[in-house]
Amino acid sequence: MNPAFEMLQLQTRRHFLKSGAAGLGGIALGTLFGRDGVAAPGTVFNPLTARQPHFAAKARRVIYLHLTGSPPHLDLYDYKPELVKRTGQDCPDDFLKGKKFAFTTGVPKLMGTPRKFEQCGESGVWLSDAIPHLKGVADEMCVIRSMTTDQFNHAPAELLLLTGSARQGRPSLGSWTTYGLGSENENLPGFVVLISSGVQPNGGKASYGSGFLPSVFQGVQCRSKGDPVLYASDPPGMNRDLRRKTLDAMRDLNELQAEELGHPETLTRIAQYELAFRMQSSVPDVMDISREPKHQLEAYGAKPGEASFANNCLLARRLAEQGVRFIQLFDWGWDFHGTSPAEDIRDGLTRKCETMDRPIAALIRDLKQRGMLDDTLVICGGEFGRTPFQEGRTAANGIMGRDHYPDCFSMWMAGGGVKGGVMYGESDELGFSVARDRVHVHDLQATILHQLGFDHTKLVHRFQGRDFRLTDVEGEVVHSILKG
């Protein structure tokens, strides 16, 4: 194992003290402090320096497509002919006993999908007519139809999925990844967040925050319209030379404070200021999709100057090419209760899927064509599933929607050493529970970290007297979906 990474795992307090400079006065190195808070003599370390994991990784980077609100999996990935046959019947009492639902009371009516399903690709993966473009990359997809979670409300479920805890304050998956692996580009953040539909995630910034890890590992939100990163531009009247002199003076003052008080965030702040200075040149370049050829823009459905999920998918590929370790896309608008026509699983779902189906399929093809899919893990899904019955509040109207459902749902992955053309796990014939090969969200987290080269039980950080990890005290790697 890389000795520097081994030391990174053991530390409980992190102090990044300047011991050298690279380019434009940037902080290049730092000193690691061990469990007792004493500096390890002669040990130097940059918080975002690329590091080796526990073992050889199958994936070098992750692109995580989080569909905020949770898409109706029964209308996209998990075909239930028996449920279709029994549409309109009362939900069996056995499935309701002891259950709580977000908005449904009484005895709801079973509701099979109105969508048309077919087996796609050489592998025969079942996909619905709502996602016609994804049908073309079915042989790259590993659809997990036996996901389960412990939470049935959006924010807690999203936090559990992305941070390992239903409460705020834990580091996110992207933060754990950059904490363990660092970054492959010193001029860009290791963890970039792109948000479409103009709405923050349900869990707020905690869904991509660093929790108790140093803040240098938190997700940096970039925008596809306007300034790529807020507040990174020079103020009016300040040129780059003056900015450099200002940062040098601030660095000196921060280092004096760090030596006096020993607070790790002081030197994290130095590292972030220096990264922001370098980003002023590098970020506008990588975020400018107008540099892409016309056929590529058309493939994604991307339009330079706009803010869209399509633009963000194309940006994800560009960021991955530049060595960004973890790219997280959040897209709002997948909460299909049926309280308005936009939330109807017929026309409403068709229109919403049009915003994601084409760009995600283009992203998969683009990564594969560039030889990047093998070592890029693409993940797509929401925070929980949707009920096999019609949502209680909308049962009397003509709009078809589904309530929140934690017991069984679907997600999919592609690339990064995961088998393609696979349907893993199974729900029962009505879609109420996992019938085979249950995958808890902690199992998914363990599997993602495994593909990045980590034993999830050993990627830990000591905080307030105990060692924490993303998977808490649970999680098993799902080896059956992984290539040998």
Short mmCIF file of C-alpha atoms in Angstrom, two decimals:
data_model
loop_
_atom_site.label_atom_id
_atom_site.label_comp_id
_atom_site.label_asym_id
_atom_site.label_seq_id
_atom_site.Cartn_x
_atom_site.Cartn_y
_atom_site.Cartn_z
CA MET A 1 0.00 0.00 0.00
CA ASN A 2 1.13 3.55 -0.66
CA PRO A 3 2.69 4.75 2.65
CA ALA A 4 1.28 8.25 2.19
CA PHE A 5 -2.24 6.89 1.82
CA GLU A 6 -1.75 4.57 4.79
CA MET A 7 -0.90 7.62 6.85
CA LEU A 8 -3.92 9.44 5.44
CA GLN A 9 -6.19 6.69 6.74
CA LEU A 10 -4.72 6.80 10.23
CA GLN A 11 -4.85 10.53 10.80
CA THR A 12 -7.47 12.13 12.99
CA ARG A 13 -6.44 15.74 12.59
CA ARG A 14 -5.22 17.16 9.31
CA HIS A 15 -2.96 20.19 9.18
CA PHE A 16 -1.81 21.29 5.75
CA LEU A 17 1.33 23.37 6.34
CA LYS A 18 3.15 24.90 3.44
CA SER A 19 6.51 23.29 2.67
CA GLY A 20 6.85 24.17 -0.98
CA ALA A 21 5.25 25.99 -3.87
CA ALA A 22 4.34 25.13 -7.42
CA GLY A 23 3.49 27.55 -10.22
CA LEU A 24 2.10 31.01 -9.28
CA GLY A 25 2.84 30.54 -5.58
CA GLY A 26 0.39 27.62 -5.20
CA ILE A 27 0.54 25.34 -2.16
CA ALA A 28 1.97 22.07 -3.41
CA LEU A 29 2.84 20.19 -0.23
CA GLY A 30 1.66 19.86 3.34
CA THR A 31 2.55 18.10 6.54
CA LEU A 32 0.45 15.24 7.89
CA PHE A 33 -0.22 14.98 11.58
CA GLY A 34 -0.86 11.60 13.18
CA ARG A 35 -3.31 10.50 15.88
CA ASP A 36 -1.37 12.29 18.62
CA GLY A 37 -1.35 15.55 16.69
CA VAL A 38 2.44 15.50 16.31
CA ALA A 39 3.86 16.16 12.88
CA ALA A 40 5.37 13.13 11.17
CA PRO A 41 8.98 14.27 10.56
CA GLY A 42 9.81 14.82 6.92
CA THR A 43 6.38 13.70 5.70
CA VAL A 44 4.86 15.94 3.08
CA PHE A 45 1.46 15.67 1.50
CA ASN A 46 -0.95 17.64 -0.70
CA PRO A 47 -4.62 17.06 0.25
CA LEU A 48 -5.61 16.48 -3.38
CA THR A 49 -2.49 14.67 -4.61
CA ALA A 50 -3.45 11.53 -6.55
CA ARG A 51 -3.08 8.47 -4.31
CA GLN A 52 -3.18 4.70 -4.68
CA PRO A 53 -6.14 2.81 -3.16
CA HIS A 54 -6.02 -0.45 -1.18
CA PHE A 55 -5.87 -2.62 -4.30
CA ALA A 56 -5.96 -2.31 -8.08
CA ALA A 57 -9.06 -0.36 -9.09
CA LYS A 58 -11.39 -1.16 -11.97
CA ALA A 59 -12.69 2.43 -12.06
CA ARG A 60 -10.60 5.59 -11.98
CA ARG A 61 -13.53 7.97 -11.78
CA VAL A 62 -17.30 8.12 -11.16
CA ILE A 63 -20.12 9.94 -12.94
CA TYR A 64 -23.19 9.74 -10.70
CA LEU A 65 -26.52 10.78 -12.23
CA HIS A 66 -28.94 11.37 -9.36
CA LEU A 67 -32.55 11.81 -10.49
CA THR A 68 -33.86 13.82 -7.55
CA GLY A 69 -37.33 12.82 -6.40
CA SER A 70 -36.93 9.22 -7.61
CA PRO A 71 -38.26 8.08 -11.00
CA PRO A 72 -41.05 5.49 -11.17
CA HIS A 73 -38.94 2.35 -11.63
CA LEU A 74 -41.99 0.18 -12.41
CA ASP A 75 -42.57 2.33 -15.50
CA LEU A 76 -38.93 2.32 -16.63
CA TYR A 77 -36.96 -0.78 -15.61
CA ASP A 78 -39.00 -3.36 -13.67
CA TYR A 79 -41.71 -4.93 -15.84
CA LYS A 80 -44.58 -6.55 -13.90
CA PRO A 81 -47.14 -8.24 -16.19
CA GLU A 82 -49.10 -9.63 -13.23
CA LEU A 83 -49.44 -6.15 -11.77
CA VAL A 84 -50.76 -4.94 -15.13
CA LYS A 85 -53.38 -7.70 -15.10
CA ARG A 86 -54.54 -6.73 -11.61
CA THR A 87 -54.73 -2.97 -12.20
CA GLY A 88 -57.67 -1.46 -10.35
CA GLN A 89 -57.95 -4.22 -7.73
CA ASP A 90 -57.64 -3.43 -4.04
CA CYS A 91 -54.10 -3.71 -2.76
CA PRO A 92 -53.78 -7.02 -0.84
CA ASP A 93 -53.90 -6.47 2.91
CA ASP A 94 -50.71 -8.47 3.42
CA PHE A 95 -48.77 -5.77 1.62
CA LEU A 96 -50.23 -2.97 3.72
CA LYS A 97 -49.94 -4.31 7.27
CA GLY A 98 -47.51 -2.31 9.34
CA LYS A 99 -46.57 -0.07 6.42
CA LYS A 100 -46.43 3.71 6.41
CA PHE A 101 -46.65 5.74 3.22
CA ALA A 102 -45.91 9.39 2.64
CA PHE A 103 -49.35 10.36 1.27
CA THR A 104 -51.49 7.22 1.03
CA THR A 105 -53.99 5.93 3.59
CA GLY A 106 -56.77 3.36 3.45
CA VAL A 107 -56.76 0.64 0.80
CA PRO A 108 -55.25 1.89 -2.46
CA LYS A 109 -55.78 0.39 -5.91
CA LEU A 110 -53.08 -1.62 -7.65
CA MET A 111 -51.70 0.11 -10.71
CA GLY A 112 -49.75 -1.66 -13.42
CA THR A 113 -47.66 0.34 -15.82
CA PRO A 114 -49.33 1.94 -18.86
CA ARG A 115 -45.90 1.92 -20.56
CA LYS A 116 -44.88 -0.65 -23.17
CA PHE A 117 -41.83 -2.77 -22.31
CA GLU A 118 -39.55 -4.79 -24.54
CA GLN A 119 -36.33 -6.77 -24.19
CA CYS A 120 -33.44 -4.77 -25.61
CA GLY A 121 -30.00 -5.48 -26.99
CA GLU A 122 -28.41 -8.89 -27.32
CA SER A 123 -28.78 -9.37 -23.57
CA GLY A 124 -32.56 -8.86 -23.48
CA VAL A 125 -32.69 -6.21 -20.74
CA TRP A 126 -36.30 -5.11 -20.14
CA LEU A 127 -36.76 -1.36 -20.72
CA SER A 128 -39.86 0.77 -21.30
CA ASP A 129 -40.89 2.96 -24.20
CA ALA A 130 -40.25 6.04 -22.03
CA ILE A 131 -36.50 5.62 -22.57
CA PRO A 132 -36.00 4.74 -26.26
CA HIS A 133 -32.42 6.00 -26.48
CA LEU A 134 -31.26 3.98 -23.47
CA LYS A 135 -32.54 0.88 -25.27
CA GLY A 136 -29.62 1.39 -27.65
CA VAL A 137 -27.07 1.01 -24.85
CA ALA A 138 -28.90 -1.76 -22.96
CA ASP A 139 -25.93 -4.10 -23.34
CA GLU A 140 -23.79 -1.68 -21.31
CA MET A 141 -26.31 -1.42 -18.46
CA CYS A 142 -26.45 -3.41 -15.24
CA VAL A 143 -29.98 -2.86 -13.93
CA ILE A 144 -30.33 -3.68 -10.23
CA ARG A 145 -34.04 -4.40 -9.62
CA SER A 146 -33.69 -5.34 -5.94
CA MET A 147 -32.52 -2.11 -4.32
CA THR A 148 -33.87 -1.27 -0.87
CA THR A 149 -33.47 1.55 1.62
CA ASP A 150 -34.57 2.42 5.16
CA GLN A 151 -36.15 5.82 4.43
CA PHE A 152 -39.35 6.85 2.66
CA ASN A 153 -39.01 10.64 2.66
CA HIS A 154 -36.81 12.43 0.16
CA ALA A 155 -34.14 14.23 2.19
CA PRO A 156 -33.37 11.39 4.65
CA ALA A 157 -33.37 8.82 1.83
CA GLU A 158 -31.07 10.93 -0.34
CA LEU A 159 -28.69 11.53 2.56
CA LEU A 160 -28.64 7.82 3.43
CA LEU A 161 -27.87 6.94 -0.18
CA LEU A 162 -25.19 9.60 -0.71
CA THR A 163 -23.64 9.96 2.77
CA GLY A 164 -24.46 6.68 4.53
CA SER A 165 -26.62 8.39 7.16
CA ALA A 166 -30.16 9.79 7.09
CA ARG A 167 -28.96 12.78 9.13
CA GLN A 168 -26.85 15.69 8.00
CA GLY A 169 -23.20 15.91 8.95
CA ARG A 170 -21.62 12.88 7.25
CA PRO A 171 -19.24 13.09 4.27
CA SER A 172 -20.76 12.36 0.88
CA LEU A 173 -19.73 9.57 -1.47
CA GLY A 174 -17.81 12.02 -3.66
CA SER A 175 -15.97 13.39 -0.63
CA TRP A 176 -14.97 9.92 0.54
CA THR A 177 -13.73 9.20 -2.99
CA THR A 178 -11.51 12.28 -3.20
CA TYR A 179 -10.39 11.79 0.42
CA GLY A 180 -9.12 8.36 -0.57
CA LEU A 181 -7.90 8.97 -4.11
CA GLY A 182 -7.16 12.68 -4.43
CA SER A 183 -7.39 14.27 -7.87
CA GLU A 184 -5.65 13.72 -11.20
CA ASN A 185 -5.73 17.42 -12.14
CA GLU A 186 -4.28 20.00 -9.74
CA ASN A 187 -6.09 22.81 -11.58
CA LEU A 188 -9.60 21.41 -11.11
CA PRO A 189 -11.55 20.23 -8.07
CA GLY A 190 -11.49 16.50 -7.42
CA PHE A 191 -15.27 16.51 -6.90
CA VAL A 192 -17.53 18.58 -9.16
CA VAL A 193 -21.31 18.99 -8.82
CA LEU A 194 -23.64 19.98 -11.69
CA ILE A 195 -27.29 20.85 -10.95
CA SER A 196 -30.07 21.09 -13.53
CA SER A 197 -33.74 22.08 -13.25
CA GLY A 198 -32.68 24.96 -11.00
CA VAL A 199 -33.24 23.15 -7.70
CA GLN A 200 -30.76 21.97 -5.09
CA PRO A 201 -30.85 18.30 -4.01
CA ASN A 202 -33.42 17.24 -1.41
CA GLY A 203 -30.67 16.90 1.17
CA GLY A 204 -29.33 20.34 0.30
CA LYS A 205 -25.59 20.86 0.06
CA ALA A 206 -25.13 18.09 2.63
CA SER A 207 -25.77 15.64 -0.23
CA TYR A 208 -22.41 16.62 -1.68
CA GLY A 209 -20.73 18.06 1.40
CA SER A 210 -17.61 16.88 3.18
CA GLY A 211 -19.16 16.53 6.64
CA PHE A 212 -16.40 16.12 9.20
CA LEU A 213 -13.72 15.60 6.54
CA PRO A 214 -11.65 18.67 5.64
CA SER A 215 -13.72 20.97 3.44
CA VAL A 216 -11.22 20.67 0.58
CA PHE A 217 -12.98 17.36 -0.19
CA GLN A 218 -16.49 18.80 -0.58
CA GLY A 219 -18.19 18.99 -3.96
CA VAL A 220 -17.63 22.20 -5.91
CA GLN A 221 -20.80 23.30 -7.70
CA CYS A 222 -20.20 24.42 -11.28
CA ARG A 223 -22.74 25.99 -13.61
CA SER A 224 -23.29 25.48 -17.33
CA LYS A 225 -24.61 29.05 -17.72
CA GLY A 226 -22.92 32.26 -16.60
CA ASP A 227 -19.78 32.15 -14.47
CA PRO A 228 -18.89 28.45 -14.11
CA VAL A 229 -18.08 28.91 -10.40
CA LEU A 230 -19.65 31.66 -8.33
CA TYR A 231 -17.29 34.23 -6.77
CA ALA A 232 -14.20 32.80 -8.49
CA SER A 233 -13.88 35.72 -10.91
CA ASP A 234 -11.69 38.68 -10.05
CA PRO A 235 -13.60 41.68 -8.63
CA PRO A 236 -13.84 44.78 -10.84
CA GLY A 237 -10.54 46.65 -10.89
CA MET A 238 -8.43 43.67 -9.80
CA ASN A 239 -6.13 42.07 -12.37
CA ARG A 240 -4.48 38.67 -12.07
CA ASP A 241 -1.17 40.03 -10.71
CA LEU A 242 -2.93 41.95 -7.94
CA ARG A 243 -5.02 38.86 -7.17
CA ARG A 244 -1.81 36.83 -6.83
CA LYS A 245 -0.26 39.36 -4.44
CA THR A 246 -3.45 39.42 -2.36
CA LEU A 247 -3.52 35.64 -2.07
CA ASP A 248 0.17 35.57 -1.13
CA ALA A 249 -0.49 38.00 1.72
CA MET A 250 -3.55 36.02 2.87
CA ARG A 251 -1.55 32.79 2.69
CA ASP A 252 1.17 34.20 4.93
CA LEU A 253 -1.38 35.38 7.49
CA ASN A 254 -3.23 32.05 7.43
CA GLU A 255 0.00 30.13 7.92
CA LEU A 256 0.84 32.23 10.97
CA GLN A 257 -2.62 31.50 12.38
CA ALA A 258 -2.24 27.79 11.61
CA GLU A 259 1.08 27.59 13.40
CA GLU A 260 -0.38 29.39 16.41
CA LEU A 261 -3.78 27.68 16.69
CA GLY A 262 -3.26 24.41 14.80
CA HIS A 263 -6.74 24.31 13.27
CA PRO A 264 -6.84 22.05 10.18
CA GLU A 265 -9.43 24.16 8.36
CA THR A 266 -7.06 27.16 8.32
CA LEU A 267 -4.70 25.40 5.96
CA THR A 268 -7.52 23.77 4.07
CA ARG A 269 -8.60 27.34 3.37
CA ILE A 270 -5.16 28.10 1.90
CA ALA A 271 -5.39 25.08 -0.38
CA GLN A 272 -8.86 26.15 -1.53
CA TYR A 273 -7.80 29.74 -2.26
CA GLU A 274 -4.91 28.46 -4.35
CA LEU A 275 -7.12 25.98 -6.19
CA ALA A 276 -9.63 28.76 -6.89
CA PHE A 277 -6.84 30.88 -8.38
CA ARG A 278 -5.80 28.07 -10.72
CA MET A 279 -9.44 27.33 -11.55
CA GLN A 280 -9.88 30.84 -12.94
CA SER A 281 -7.91 29.73 -15.98
CA SER A 282 -8.79 26.05 -16.20
CA VAL A 283 -12.53 25.96 -15.43
CA PRO A 284 -13.82 28.33 -18.17
CA ASP A 285 -11.90 26.24 -20.68
CA VAL A 286 -13.33 22.87 -19.68
CA MET A 287 -16.84 24.25 -19.16
CA ASP A 288 -17.07 25.75 -22.64
CA ILE A 289 -19.08 23.17 -24.59
CA SER A 290 -19.15 25.42 -27.68
CA ARG A 291 -15.74 23.87 -28.42
CA GLU A 292 -17.47 20.56 -29.09
CA PRO A 293 -18.19 19.59 -32.73
CA LYS A 294 -21.75 20.05 -33.97
CA HIS A 295 -22.45 16.32 -34.23
CA GLN A 296 -21.50 15.86 -30.57
CA LEU A 297 -23.78 18.65 -29.40
CA GLU A 298 -26.61 17.12 -31.42
CA ALA A 299 -25.96 13.66 -30.00
CA TYR A 300 -26.43 14.95 -26.45
CA GLY A 301 -29.11 17.49 -27.33
CA ALA A 302 -26.84 20.09 -25.73
CA LYS A 303 -27.07 23.82 -26.45
CA PRO A 304 -24.16 26.11 -25.46
CA GLY A 305 -25.18 28.92 -23.13
CA GLU A 306 -28.15 27.08 -21.65
CA ALA A 307 -28.52 25.32 -18.31
CA SER A 308 -29.77 21.79 -18.90
CA PHE A 309 -29.26 18.17 -17.98
CA ALA A 310 -28.05 17.54 -21.54
CA ASN A 311 -25.35 20.21 -21.19
CA ASN A 312 -24.36 18.74 -17.84
CA CYS A 313 -23.98 15.23 -19.29
CA LEU A 314 -21.62 16.59 -21.93
CA LEU A 315 -19.76 18.58 -19.28
CA ALA A 316 -19.43 15.40 -17.21
CA ARG A 317 -17.54 13.75 -20.04
CA ARG A 318 -15.29 16.80 -20.48
CA LEU A 319 -14.55 16.93 -16.74
CA ALA A 320 -13.83 13.20 -16.67
CA GLU A 321 -11.37 13.63 -19.53
CA GLN A 322 -9.55 16.29 -17.52
CA GLY A 323 -9.02 14.03 -14.52
CA VAL A 324 -11.88 15.07 -12.22
CA ARG A 325 -12.35 12.11 -9.92
CA PHE A 326 -16.05 12.34 -9.04
CA ILE A 327 -18.73 14.14 -11.08
CA GLN A 328 -22.23 14.30 -9.59
CA LEU A 329 -25.25 15.43 -11.58
CA PHE A 330 -28.46 16.30 -9.73
CA ASP A 331 -31.64 16.64 -11.81
CA TRP A 332 -34.85 17.73 -10.11
CA GLY A 333 -38.37 16.77 -11.18
CA TRP A 334 -38.70 13.00 -10.74
CA ASP A 335 -41.28 12.96 -7.93
CA PHE A 336 -44.15 11.38 -9.86
CA HIS A 337 -47.06 11.57 -7.41
CA GLY A 338 -49.59 12.49 -10.07
CA THR A 339 -50.67 15.74 -8.42
CA SER A 340 -50.36 17.55 -11.78
CA PRO A 341 -50.20 16.52 -15.45
CA ALA A 342 -46.42 16.95 -15.36
CA GLU A 343 -46.32 14.10 -12.80
CA ASP A 344 -48.45 11.68 -14.81
CA ILE A 345 -46.58 8.45 -15.61
CA ARG A 346 -47.95 8.61 -19.13
CA ASP A 347 -47.37 11.92 -20.95
CA GLY A 348 -45.63 13.58 -18.00
CA LEU A 349 -43.04 10.81 -17.74
CA THR A 350 -42.53 10.86 -21.50
CA ARG A 351 -41.72 14.57 -21.42
CA LYS A 352 -39.42 14.30 -18.41
CA CYS A 353 -37.55 11.31 -19.84
CA GLU A 354 -36.94 13.27 -23.03
CA THR A 355 -34.64 15.53 -21.00
CA MET A 356 -32.46 12.68 -19.73
CA ASP A 357 -32.82 9.64 -22.03
CA ARG A 358 -30.95 11.02 -25.03
CA PRO A 359 -28.06 12.72 -23.16
CA ILE A 360 -27.39 9.73 -20.89
CA ALA A 361 -27.33 7.34 -23.86
CA ALA A 362 -25.00 9.77 -25.66
CA LEU A 363 -22.74 9.92 -22.59
CA ILE A 364 -22.44 6.12 -22.47
CA ARG A 365 -21.64 5.94 -26.20
CA ASP A 366 -19.22 8.86 -26.00
CA LEU A 367 -17.27 7.34 -23.11
CA LYS A 368 -17.11 4.00 -24.88
CA GLN A 369 -15.97 5.52 -28.17
CA ARG A 370 -13.16 7.35 -26.37
CA GLY A 371 -12.05 4.24 -24.52
CA MET A 372 -13.11 5.71 -21.16
CA LEU A 373 -16.13 3.58 -20.25
CA ASP A 374 -14.02 0.68 -18.98
CA ASP A 375 -12.56 2.82 -16.18
CA THR A 376 -15.46 5.23 -15.66
CA LEU A 377 -18.26 4.03 -13.39
CA VAL A 378 -21.61 5.55 -14.40
CA ILE A 379 -24.43 5.30 -11.83
CA CYS A 380 -28.06 6.37 -12.35
CA GLY A 381 -31.11 6.37 -10.06
CA GLY A 382 -33.11 8.07 -7.35
CA GLU A 383 -33.22 7.80 -3.57
CA PHE A 384 -36.03 5.22 -3.34
CA GLY A 385 -38.78 3.64 -5.46
CA ARG A 386 -42.45 4.23 -6.19
CA THR A 387 -45.48 2.23 -5.06
CA PRO A 388 -47.17 -0.50 -7.14
CA PHE A 389 -50.46 1.26 -6.40
CA GLN A 390 -51.89 4.67 -7.23
CA GLU A 391 -50.97 7.48 -4.88
CA GLY A 392 -53.79 8.08 -2.38
CA ARG A 393 -54.36 11.79 -2.96
CA THR A 394 -54.77 11.34 -6.71
CA ALA A 395 -56.84 8.16 -6.80
CA ALA A 396 -60.03 10.05 -7.69
CA ASN A 397 -58.61 12.02 -10.60
CA GLY A 398 -57.50 10.89 -14.02
CA ILE A 399 -53.81 11.46 -13.42
CA MET A 400 -51.69 8.38 -12.75
CA GLY A 401 -48.99 8.77 -10.08
CA ARG A 402 -47.19 6.72 -7.44
CA ASP A 403 -46.26 7.31 -3.80
CA HIS A 404 -42.80 6.97 -2.21
CA TYR A 405 -41.63 3.40 -1.68
CA PRO A 406 -38.44 2.27 0.09
CA ASP A 407 -38.81 -1.54 0.09
CA CYS A 408 -37.94 -2.22 -3.53
CA PHE A 409 -36.65 -0.10 -6.41
CA SER A 410 -34.27 -0.07 -9.36
CA MET A 411 -30.98 1.63 -10.19
CA TRP A 412 -28.45 0.94 -12.90
CA MET A 413 -24.73 1.17 -13.49
CA ALA A 414 -22.48 0.96 -16.52
CA GLY A 415 -18.74 0.73 -17.14
CA GLY A 416 -16.10 0.80 -14.42
CA GLY A 417 -15.71 -2.98 -14.29
CA VAL A 418 -19.43 -3.70 -13.91
CA LYS A 419 -21.01 -6.36 -16.14
CA GLY A 420 -23.14 -4.99 -18.97
CA GLY A 421 -26.44 -6.37 -20.24
CA VAL A 422 -27.40 -7.62 -16.78
CA MET A 423 -30.65 -7.58 -14.81
CA TYR A 424 -29.64 -8.29 -11.23
CA GLY A 425 -32.10 -9.17 -8.49
CA GLU A 426 -35.83 -9.46 -8.69
CA SER A 427 -38.92 -8.09 -7.00
CA ASP A 428 -42.06 -10.14 -6.40
CA GLU A 429 -44.72 -10.38 -9.09
CA LEU A 430 -46.49 -7.24 -7.89
CA GLY A 431 -43.34 -5.26 -7.11
CA PHE A 432 -43.88 -4.91 -3.34
CA SER A 433 -40.75 -6.58 -1.99
CA VAL A 434 -37.41 -8.03 -2.99
CA ALA A 435 -37.78 -11.65 -4.06
CA ARG A 436 -34.13 -12.35 -4.83
CA ASP A 437 -30.65 -10.83 -4.33
CA ARG A 438 -31.47 -7.89 -2.07
CA VAL A 439 -29.13 -4.89 -2.43
CA HIS A 440 -29.27 -2.34 0.38
CA VAL A 441 -27.95 1.16 -0.28
CA HIS A 442 -24.94 0.33 1.93
CA ASP A 443 -24.22 -2.63 -0.35
CA LEU A 444 -24.29 -0.28 -3.33
CA GLN A 445 -21.86 2.07 -1.57
CA ALA A 446 -19.53 -0.81 -0.70
CA THR A 447 -19.59 -1.96 -4.33
CA ILE A 448 -18.81 1.51 -5.69
CA LEU A 449 -15.85 1.87 -3.33
CA HIS A 450 -14.67 -1.63 -4.25
CA GLN A 451 -14.55 -0.67 -7.92
CA LEU A 452 -12.47 2.35 -6.95
CA GLY A 453 -10.01 0.04 -5.21
CA PHE A 454 -11.14 0.33 -1.59
CA ASP A 455 -12.08 -2.07 1.14
CA HIS A 456 -15.03 -0.04 2.44
CA THR A 457 -14.40 -1.21 6.01
CA LYS A 458 -10.93 0.35 5.96
CA LEU A 459 -11.63 3.70 4.31
CA VAL A 460 -12.20 5.46 7.63
CA HIS A 461 -11.75 8.79 9.36
CA ARG A 462 -11.58 9.28 13.11
CA PHE A 463 -13.97 11.92 14.40
CA GLN A 464 -15.00 12.65 17.98
CA GLY A 465 -13.39 9.49 19.30
CA ARG A 466 -14.54 6.89 16.80
CA ASP A 467 -13.75 5.72 13.30
CA PHE A 468 -16.43 6.54 10.73
CA ARG A 469 -16.91 5.10 7.27
CA LEU A 470 -19.39 5.63 4.44
CA THR A 471 -21.14 2.29 5.00
CA ASP A 472 -21.40 2.74 8.78
CA VAL A 473 -21.36 -0.85 10.16
CA GLU A 474 -23.06 -2.50 7.17
CA GLY A 475 -22.49 -3.15 3.49
CA GLU A 476 -21.45 -6.14 1.38
CA VAL A 477 -19.85 -5.91 -2.04
CA VAL A 478 -22.17 -7.26 -4.76
CA HIS A 479 -19.55 -9.38 -6.53
CA SER A 480 -22.08 -11.03 -8.86
CA ILE A 481 -22.43 -7.87 -10.97
CA LEU A 482 -18.67 -7.30 -11.32
CA LYS A 483 -16.38 -8.48 -14.06
CA GLY A 484 -13.69 -10.93 -13.00
#
